[in-house]
Amino acid sequence: MSTRWGEDGSVSTAGADPDDIPLFAASAKVYPQSVSGPFRRAKWFILFLCLGIYYLLPFLRWDRGPYLPNQAVLADIANNRFYFFFIEIWPQEVYYFTGLLILAAFALFLMNAVAGRVWCGYLCPQTVWTDLFLVVERFFEGDRRERMRLDQAPWNLDKLWRKVAKHTVWIVIAWWTGGAWVLYFADAPTLVRELATFTAPVSAYVWIAILTFTTYSLAGIMREQVCKFMCPWPRIQAALTDDEALNVTYRYDRGEPRVSVKQALKLKAQGAPAGDCIDCHQCVAVCPVGIDIREGSQLDCIQCGLCIDACDTVMAKIARPKRLIAYDTDNNVKRRIAELPAIYRPFRARTAIYAVLIAVVGGAMLWQLATRRTAEISVLHERAPLFVTLSDGSIRNAYAIRLLNKRPEPRPFALTVDGLPGIRIEAVGVAPTADVRPVVTVDPDSSREVRVLVTVPAGVPLEASQAITITASDLFAGETVRATDHFMASGGKP
């Protein structure tokens, strides 16, 4: 017994010894056929929207005032800042990115609970760029049948120029994809000029080369293989889905048995059953991953809906109802066979939980953004000595205060202290103002540490340790930050 290999790379294991069956089978090349319909139009709209945002967003300007870059979206690695329109993220706020990842995960779970792998079919970058590369391929090589004949034909001048032209345009698209990515890390117009004059940093060229290679390889060469074998989401999605999630479904209750149009007319005239599926294989021809949706739910299916458009077109031509293939559930197919009404429950416990989690995490992030401060203060009590009794009977404690300024301009902070009667504060090396408050100026985007002396006059009743609050107030912006520590004394009256 032996294993037989087909010309298209398929494997026949009929009658073969299980020990002789190979663990790897070469994949046959998929030639997706063009199709038109509402799902294809939706994919076109999303494709142009996503690509337009990706390629043009670095050039969008946003006025943030002096000292700040005016690029709307910028990852300013040199200055440890991330800008997104009016939002500015600092390195110590990495938890915002964690929140975004959590939101993205819940959004994927919600989409999966509502309509299966709808992310894969419409929004995934692999799908978007593969669609774009297919447009280029069809332009130079024709539709499905023309491309298949071209690949089977011997090499000649016509085949050579079409292949070279296609791959050249693919490389240009991949190169600009990598080029657009690095524009998010520097001022876009400036970096474009530097790239054109070969004066840009070497790292920019390296990253463009890496992303050019990956985009060309993944979207142009590997295509559906990425979705089938490299992406983990299909396996995760399969574990998260349930019977209520809508998936691209062949309604076999209506489609079987499959017969031609003429045979269907004869069978119906005889009162015999005849399905609406005429076995035209259009659903297979347009599938970007090359599967037959009529074989049931499959891990390879990206739920793009193109087979629905293809089937609807055929149904319209033979005057039969559309949606033989549709977003549906297997449960509904079985219910229709049992002559029960179909049930659709997009709003159920699972989707409600995901929606609530998205709202909670998103709301928490918005609240944190709205209430965050651009200055911070920390106080450290000096330990040796804990306190000093002055000649007039007053008691003094020393503290190290660190002020952090997150803004790109210098900021003066006035220091005050409260918590005990008559308590006063002075900063070593800093002259007090007219109202006896020491004013500490902190440079842009930096911190400054000062030593302060806090004194309580004689005669004030004191415990061994008593809480005090040190406040730093921005004289211009009005922002105030506070820190609490303890004032140490020997106990009772000094």
Short mmCIF file of N, CA, C and O in Angstrom, two decimals, residues 30 106 139 161 184 198 248 266 287 298 406 482:
data_model
loop_
_atom_site.label_atom_id
_atom_site.label_comp_id
_atom_site.label_asym_id
_atom_site.label_seq_id
_atom_site.Cartn_x
_atom_site.Cartn_y
_atom_site.Cartn_z
N VAL A 30 -4.15 28.91 -4.38
CA VAL A 30 -5.53 29.36 -4.44
C VAL A 30 -5.61 30.53 -5.43
O VAL A 30 -4.82 31.47 -5.37
N PHE A 106 -11.16 42.21 24.34
CA PHE A 106 -12.60 42.13 24.57
C PHE A 106 -13.39 42.44 23.30
O PHE A 106 -14.45 41.85 23.06
N PHE A 139 -5.02 42.89 -12.08
CA PHE A 139 -4.78 43.92 -13.09
C PHE A 139 -3.78 43.45 -14.14
O PHE A 139 -3.96 43.67 -15.35
N TRP A 161 6.76 39.69 -18.61
CA TRP A 161 6.51 41.08 -18.24
C TRP A 161 5.36 41.22 -17.26
O TRP A 161 5.37 42.09 -16.38
N TYR A 184 5.56 57.17 11.71
CA TYR A 184 4.89 57.35 13.00
C TYR A 184 5.89 57.60 14.13
O TYR A 184 5.48 57.90 15.25
N PHE A 198 18.56 60.42 1.17
CA PHE A 198 19.46 59.43 1.78
C PHE A 198 20.23 60.01 2.96
O PHE A 198 21.40 59.70 3.18
N VAL A 248 -20.70 32.26 8.53
CA VAL A 248 -21.07 31.99 7.13
C VAL A 248 -21.46 30.52 7.04
O VAL A 248 -20.64 29.63 7.30
N LYS A 266 -37.18 18.66 -13.52
CA LYS A 266 -37.75 17.33 -13.72
C LYS A 266 -38.16 16.70 -12.40
O LYS A 266 -39.25 16.12 -12.27
N CYS A 287 -13.57 31.97 -2.91
CA CYS A 287 -13.06 31.89 -1.54
C CYS A 287 -11.57 32.22 -1.48
O CYS A 287 -10.77 31.57 -2.17
N GLN A 298 -15.56 25.38 9.11
CA GLN A 298 -14.16 24.96 9.00
C GLN A 298 -13.26 26.00 9.62
O GLN A 298 -13.52 27.20 9.56
N LYS A 406 6.11 67.11 34.07
CA LYS A 406 5.89 66.33 32.86
C LYS A 406 5.61 67.20 31.63
O LYS A 406 5.39 66.65 30.55
N ARG A 482 0.18 67.07 46.20
CA ARG A 482 0.42 66.99 47.64
C ARG A 482 1.05 65.65 48.00
O ARG A 482 0.85 64.65 47.31
#
